[in-house]
CSV table of C-alpha atoms in Angstrom, one decimal:
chain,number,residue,atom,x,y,z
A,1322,UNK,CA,0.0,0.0,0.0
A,1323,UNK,CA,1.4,2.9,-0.8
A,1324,UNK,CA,1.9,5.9,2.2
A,1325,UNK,CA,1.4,9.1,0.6
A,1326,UNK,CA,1.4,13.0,1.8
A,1327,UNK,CA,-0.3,16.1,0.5
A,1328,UNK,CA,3.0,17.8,-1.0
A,1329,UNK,CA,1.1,21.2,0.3
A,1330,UNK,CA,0.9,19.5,4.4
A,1331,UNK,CA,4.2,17.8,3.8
A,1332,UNK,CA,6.0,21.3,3.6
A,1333,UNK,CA,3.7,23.2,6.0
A,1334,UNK,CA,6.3,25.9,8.7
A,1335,UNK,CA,9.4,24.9,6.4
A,1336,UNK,CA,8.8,26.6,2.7
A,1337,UNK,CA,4.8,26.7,2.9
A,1338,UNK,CA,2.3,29.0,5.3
A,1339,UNK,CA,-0.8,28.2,6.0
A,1340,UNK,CA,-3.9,29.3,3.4
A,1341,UNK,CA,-5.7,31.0,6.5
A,1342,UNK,CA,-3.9,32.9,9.3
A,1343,UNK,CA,-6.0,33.1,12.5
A,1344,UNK,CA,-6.2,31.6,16.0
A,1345,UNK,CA,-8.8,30.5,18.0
A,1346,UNK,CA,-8.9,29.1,21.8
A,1347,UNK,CA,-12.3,28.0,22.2
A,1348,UNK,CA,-13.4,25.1,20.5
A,1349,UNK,CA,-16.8,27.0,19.5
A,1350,UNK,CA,-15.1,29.7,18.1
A,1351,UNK,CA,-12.7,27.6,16.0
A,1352,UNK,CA,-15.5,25.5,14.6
A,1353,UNK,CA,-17.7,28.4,13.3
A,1354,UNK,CA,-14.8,30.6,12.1
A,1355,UNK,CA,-13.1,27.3,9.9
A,1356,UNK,CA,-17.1,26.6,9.0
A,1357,UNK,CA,-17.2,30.5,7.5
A,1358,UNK,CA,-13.6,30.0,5.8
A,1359,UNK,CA,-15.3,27.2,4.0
A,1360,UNK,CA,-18.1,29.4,3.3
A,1361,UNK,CA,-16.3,32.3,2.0
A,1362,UNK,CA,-14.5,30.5,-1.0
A,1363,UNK,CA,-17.2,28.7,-1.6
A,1364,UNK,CA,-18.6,32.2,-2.1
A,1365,UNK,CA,-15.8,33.5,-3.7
A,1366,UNK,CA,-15.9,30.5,-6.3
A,1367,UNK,CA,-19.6,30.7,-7.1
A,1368,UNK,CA,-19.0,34.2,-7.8
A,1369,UNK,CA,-16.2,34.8,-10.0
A,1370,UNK,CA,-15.0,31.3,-10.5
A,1371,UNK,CA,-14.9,32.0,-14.1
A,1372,UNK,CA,-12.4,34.7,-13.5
A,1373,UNK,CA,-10.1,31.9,-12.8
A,1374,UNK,CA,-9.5,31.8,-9.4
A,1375,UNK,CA,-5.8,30.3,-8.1
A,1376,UNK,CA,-6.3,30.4,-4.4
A,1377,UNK,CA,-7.9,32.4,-1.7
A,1378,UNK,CA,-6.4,33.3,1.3
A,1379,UNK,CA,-7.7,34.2,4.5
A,1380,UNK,CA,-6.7,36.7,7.6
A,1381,UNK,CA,-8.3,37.8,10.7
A,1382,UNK,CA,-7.6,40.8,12.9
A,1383,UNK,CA,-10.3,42.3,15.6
A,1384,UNK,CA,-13.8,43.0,13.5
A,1385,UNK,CA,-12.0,42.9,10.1
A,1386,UNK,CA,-11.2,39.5,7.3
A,1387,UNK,CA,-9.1,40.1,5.3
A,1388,UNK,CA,-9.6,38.2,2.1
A,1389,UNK,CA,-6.6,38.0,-1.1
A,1390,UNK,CA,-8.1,36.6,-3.9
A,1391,UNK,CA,-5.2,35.2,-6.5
A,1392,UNK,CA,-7.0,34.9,-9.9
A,1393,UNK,CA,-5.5,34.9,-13.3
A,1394,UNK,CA,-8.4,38.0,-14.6
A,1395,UNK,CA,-8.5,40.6,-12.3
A,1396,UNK,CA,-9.9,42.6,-14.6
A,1397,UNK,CA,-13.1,40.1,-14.3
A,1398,UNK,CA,-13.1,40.3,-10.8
A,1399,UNK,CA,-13.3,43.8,-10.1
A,1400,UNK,CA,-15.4,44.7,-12.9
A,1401,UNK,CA,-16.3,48.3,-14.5
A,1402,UNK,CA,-15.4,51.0,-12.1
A,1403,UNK,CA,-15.0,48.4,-9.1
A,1404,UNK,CA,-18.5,47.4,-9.7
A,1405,UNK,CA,-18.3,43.7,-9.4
A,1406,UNK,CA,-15.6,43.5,-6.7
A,1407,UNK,CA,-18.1,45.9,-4.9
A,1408,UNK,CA,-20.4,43.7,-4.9
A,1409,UNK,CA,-18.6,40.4,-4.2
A,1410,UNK,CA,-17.2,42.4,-0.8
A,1411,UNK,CA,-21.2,43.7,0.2
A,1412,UNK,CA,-22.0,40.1,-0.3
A,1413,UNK,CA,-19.0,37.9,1.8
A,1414,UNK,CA,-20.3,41.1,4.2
A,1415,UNK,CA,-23.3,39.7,4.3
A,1416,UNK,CA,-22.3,36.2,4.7
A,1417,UNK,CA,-20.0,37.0,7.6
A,1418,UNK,CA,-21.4,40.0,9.6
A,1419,UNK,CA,-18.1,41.7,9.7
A,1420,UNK,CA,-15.9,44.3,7.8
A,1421,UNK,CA,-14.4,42.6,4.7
A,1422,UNK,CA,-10.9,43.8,3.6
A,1423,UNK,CA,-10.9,42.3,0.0
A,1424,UNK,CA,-7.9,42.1,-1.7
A,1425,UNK,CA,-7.4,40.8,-5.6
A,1426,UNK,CA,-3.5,39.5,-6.6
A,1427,UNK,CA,-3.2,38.7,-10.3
A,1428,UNK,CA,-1.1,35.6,-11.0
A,1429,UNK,CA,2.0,35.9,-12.6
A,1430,UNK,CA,1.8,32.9,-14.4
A,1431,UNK,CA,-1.2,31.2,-14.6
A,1432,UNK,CA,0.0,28.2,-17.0
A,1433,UNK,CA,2.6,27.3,-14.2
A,1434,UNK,CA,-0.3,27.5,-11.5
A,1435,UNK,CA,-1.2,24.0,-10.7
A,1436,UNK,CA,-5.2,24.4,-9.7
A,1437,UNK,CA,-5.7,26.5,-13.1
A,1438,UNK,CA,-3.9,24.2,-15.1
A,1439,UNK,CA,-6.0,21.2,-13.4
A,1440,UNK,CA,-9.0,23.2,-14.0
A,1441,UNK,CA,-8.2,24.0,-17.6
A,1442,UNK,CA,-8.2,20.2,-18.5
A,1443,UNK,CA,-11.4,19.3,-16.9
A,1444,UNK,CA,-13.0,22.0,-18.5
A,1445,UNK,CA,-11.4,20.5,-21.6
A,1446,UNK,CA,-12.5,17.2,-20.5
A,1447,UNK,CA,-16.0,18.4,-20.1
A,1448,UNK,CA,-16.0,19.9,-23.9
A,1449,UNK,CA,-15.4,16.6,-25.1
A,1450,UNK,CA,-11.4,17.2,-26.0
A,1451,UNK,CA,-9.5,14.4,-25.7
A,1452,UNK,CA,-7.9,13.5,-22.2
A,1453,UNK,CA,-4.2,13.2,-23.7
A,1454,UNK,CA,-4.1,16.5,-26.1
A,1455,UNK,CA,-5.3,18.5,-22.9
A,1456,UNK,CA,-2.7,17.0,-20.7
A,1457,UNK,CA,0.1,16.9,-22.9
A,1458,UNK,CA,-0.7,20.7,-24.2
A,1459,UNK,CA,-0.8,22.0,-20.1
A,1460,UNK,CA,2.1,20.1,-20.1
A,1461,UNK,CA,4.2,21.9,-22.5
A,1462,UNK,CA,2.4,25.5,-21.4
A,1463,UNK,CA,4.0,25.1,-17.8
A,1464,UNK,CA,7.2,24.0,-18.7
A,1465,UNK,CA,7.2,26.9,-21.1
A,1466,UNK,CA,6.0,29.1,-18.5
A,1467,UNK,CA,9.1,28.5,-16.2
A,1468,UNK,CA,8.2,25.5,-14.3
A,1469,UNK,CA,11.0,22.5,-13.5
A,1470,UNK,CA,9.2,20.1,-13.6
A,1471,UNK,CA,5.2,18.9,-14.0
A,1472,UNK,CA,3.1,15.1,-13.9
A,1473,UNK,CA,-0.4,15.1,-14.7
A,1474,UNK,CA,-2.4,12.4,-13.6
A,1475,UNK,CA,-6.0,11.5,-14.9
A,1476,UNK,CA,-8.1,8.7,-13.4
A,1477,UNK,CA,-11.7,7.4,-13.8
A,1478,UNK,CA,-13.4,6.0,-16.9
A,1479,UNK,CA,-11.6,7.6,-19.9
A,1480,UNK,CA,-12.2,8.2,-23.3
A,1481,UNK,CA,-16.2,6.3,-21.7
A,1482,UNK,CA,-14.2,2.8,-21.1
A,1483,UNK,CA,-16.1,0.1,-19.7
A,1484,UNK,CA,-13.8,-0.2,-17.0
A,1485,UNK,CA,-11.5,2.9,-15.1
A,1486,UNK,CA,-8.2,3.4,-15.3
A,1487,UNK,CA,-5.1,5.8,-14.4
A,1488,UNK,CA,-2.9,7.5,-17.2
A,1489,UNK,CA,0.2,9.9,-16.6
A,1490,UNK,CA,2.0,11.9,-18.4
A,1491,UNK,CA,5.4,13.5,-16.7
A,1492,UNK,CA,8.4,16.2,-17.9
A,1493,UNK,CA,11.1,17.4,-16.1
A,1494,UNK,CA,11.7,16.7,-12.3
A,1495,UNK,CA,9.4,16.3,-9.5
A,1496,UNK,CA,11.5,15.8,-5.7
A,1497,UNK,CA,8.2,15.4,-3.4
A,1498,UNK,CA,10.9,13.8,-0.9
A,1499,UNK,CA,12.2,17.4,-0.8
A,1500,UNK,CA,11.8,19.7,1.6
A,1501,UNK,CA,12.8,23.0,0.2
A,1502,UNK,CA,11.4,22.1,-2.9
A,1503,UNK,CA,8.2,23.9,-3.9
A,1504,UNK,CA,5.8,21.6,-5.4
A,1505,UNK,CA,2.5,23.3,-6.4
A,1506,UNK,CA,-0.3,20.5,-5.9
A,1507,UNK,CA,-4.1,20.4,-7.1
A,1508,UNK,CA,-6.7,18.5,-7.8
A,1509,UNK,CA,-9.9,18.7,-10.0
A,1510,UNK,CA,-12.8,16.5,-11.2
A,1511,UNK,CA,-14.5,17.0,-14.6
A,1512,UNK,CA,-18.0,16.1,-15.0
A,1513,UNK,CA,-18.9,13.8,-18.2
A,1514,UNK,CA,-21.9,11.8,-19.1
A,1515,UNK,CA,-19.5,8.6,-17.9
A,1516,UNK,CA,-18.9,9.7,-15.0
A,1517,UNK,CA,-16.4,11.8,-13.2
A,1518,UNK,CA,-13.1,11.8,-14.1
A,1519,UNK,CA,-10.1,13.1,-11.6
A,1520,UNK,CA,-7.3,15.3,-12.7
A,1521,UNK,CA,-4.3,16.1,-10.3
A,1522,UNK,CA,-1.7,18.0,-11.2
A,1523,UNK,CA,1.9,18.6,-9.3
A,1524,UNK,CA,4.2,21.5,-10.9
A,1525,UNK,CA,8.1,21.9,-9.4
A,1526,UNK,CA,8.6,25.6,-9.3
A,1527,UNK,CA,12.4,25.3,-7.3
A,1528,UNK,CA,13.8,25.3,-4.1
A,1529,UNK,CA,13.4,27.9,-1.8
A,1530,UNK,CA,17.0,28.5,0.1
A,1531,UNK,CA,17.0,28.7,3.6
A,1532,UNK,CA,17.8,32.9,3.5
A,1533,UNK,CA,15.3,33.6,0.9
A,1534,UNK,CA,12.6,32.0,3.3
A,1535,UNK,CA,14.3,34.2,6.5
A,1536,UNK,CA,13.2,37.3,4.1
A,1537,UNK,CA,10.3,36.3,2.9
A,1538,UNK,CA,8.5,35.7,6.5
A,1539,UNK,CA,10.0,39.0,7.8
A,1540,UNK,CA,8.6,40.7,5.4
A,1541,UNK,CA,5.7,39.1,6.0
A,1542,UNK,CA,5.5,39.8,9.4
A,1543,UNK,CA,6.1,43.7,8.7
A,1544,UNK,CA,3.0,43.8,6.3
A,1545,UNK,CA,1.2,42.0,9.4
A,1546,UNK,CA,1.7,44.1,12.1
A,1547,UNK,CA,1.1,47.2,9.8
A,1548,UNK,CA,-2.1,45.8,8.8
A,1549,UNK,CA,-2.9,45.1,12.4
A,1550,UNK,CA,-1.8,48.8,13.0
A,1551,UNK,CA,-4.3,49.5,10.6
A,1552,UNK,CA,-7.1,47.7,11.8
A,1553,UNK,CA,-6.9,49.2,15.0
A,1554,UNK,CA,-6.5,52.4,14.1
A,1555,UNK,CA,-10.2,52.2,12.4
A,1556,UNK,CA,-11.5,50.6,15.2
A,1557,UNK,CA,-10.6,53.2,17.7
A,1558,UNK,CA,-12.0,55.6,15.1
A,1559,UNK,CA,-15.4,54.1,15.1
């Protein structure tokens, strides 16, 4: 049997940081605010999921979220003269009963992102494009795009076989015994009329060095506390 990690776990306080930054004591408290986490990109993906959406990532401070959405189309997201982000931020409002900071990142590289590119072929899939052009064409986007190394996997009943089966196609390298390497991991399922079938897609990007990481989490820690600042500042104001 094999023993397998989620490459995103696996690397969690070394090279990787958690997708939503708050802490709760109470048990109550931590249940209903990882329940509204859930909620929110739920939210977020009914809403703009066809703005293609990378991640989103969450952070609390005292009666503010602060939400970063990382999408490939900004421009879709935040609409004509802020109009649709706007509304997306009156309605996670709504959803939450708090002040919602909303943030929206454009991705650098989108065919090097491993959730887009998983999401690409299943919508592919769903089209009725064949299984191995759509893998074999992400694959030669990403590596085009910068990335070391990417493996697609694709399982359930392809092409409408009978019976399912498993098909890869690999380029490059992929260390997921690595620590400092950064592997960017997804997984998708495309709905046909045979069923579903699962994509999951793991991109190498490099290693992240020891003294890069040092600067990476001061700097995060700067932003933090200024946003904190921040926060309190326009709570003492109210």
């Amino acid at each position: 049997m094999g023993r397998k990690i989620h490459p995103y776990g696996f690397r969690l306080g070394y090279i990787k940081e958690w997708r939503s930054k708050w802490y709760a004591a109470d048990k109550k408290v931590y249940t209903d605010q990882l329940k509204e986490d859930l909620a929110i990109r739920k939210l977020v993906r009914a809403k703009v999921g066809h703005a293609g959406i990378a991640d989103v990532r969450i952070e609390r401070f005292p009666k503010q979220v602060t939400i970063n959405v990382h999408t490939a189309k900004p421009g879709i997201i935040i609409g004509r003269k802020g109009a649709s982000v706007n509304q997306l931020r009156k309605d996670l409002e709504d959803l939450t009963k708090k002040k919602i900071k909303l943030e929206v990142l454009e991705v650098g590289h989108p065919e090097a992102d491993a959730y887009l590119v998983a999401e690409s072929i299943c919508q592919q899939i769903e089209k009725r494009v064949s299984h191995k052009r759509a893998m074999k064409q992400a694959m030669t986007r990403a590596m085009r795009g910068g990335a070391l190394g990417i493996k697609i996997t694709a399982g359930g009943r392809l092409a409408g076989s009978e019976m399912a089966r498993r098909e890869m196609v690999k380029d490059g390298r992929i260390p997921l015994n690595t620590l400092r390497a950064d592997i960017d991991y997804a997984r998708y399922e495309a709905k046909t009329t045979y069923g579903k079938i699962g994509i999951k897609v793991w991109i190498y990007k490099g290693d992240v060095m020891p003294e890069q990481r040092k600067a990476e989490i001061l700097k995060q820690i700067e932003a933090a506390a200024a946003q904190a600042e921040a926060a309190a500042a326009s709570s003492g104001e109210s």
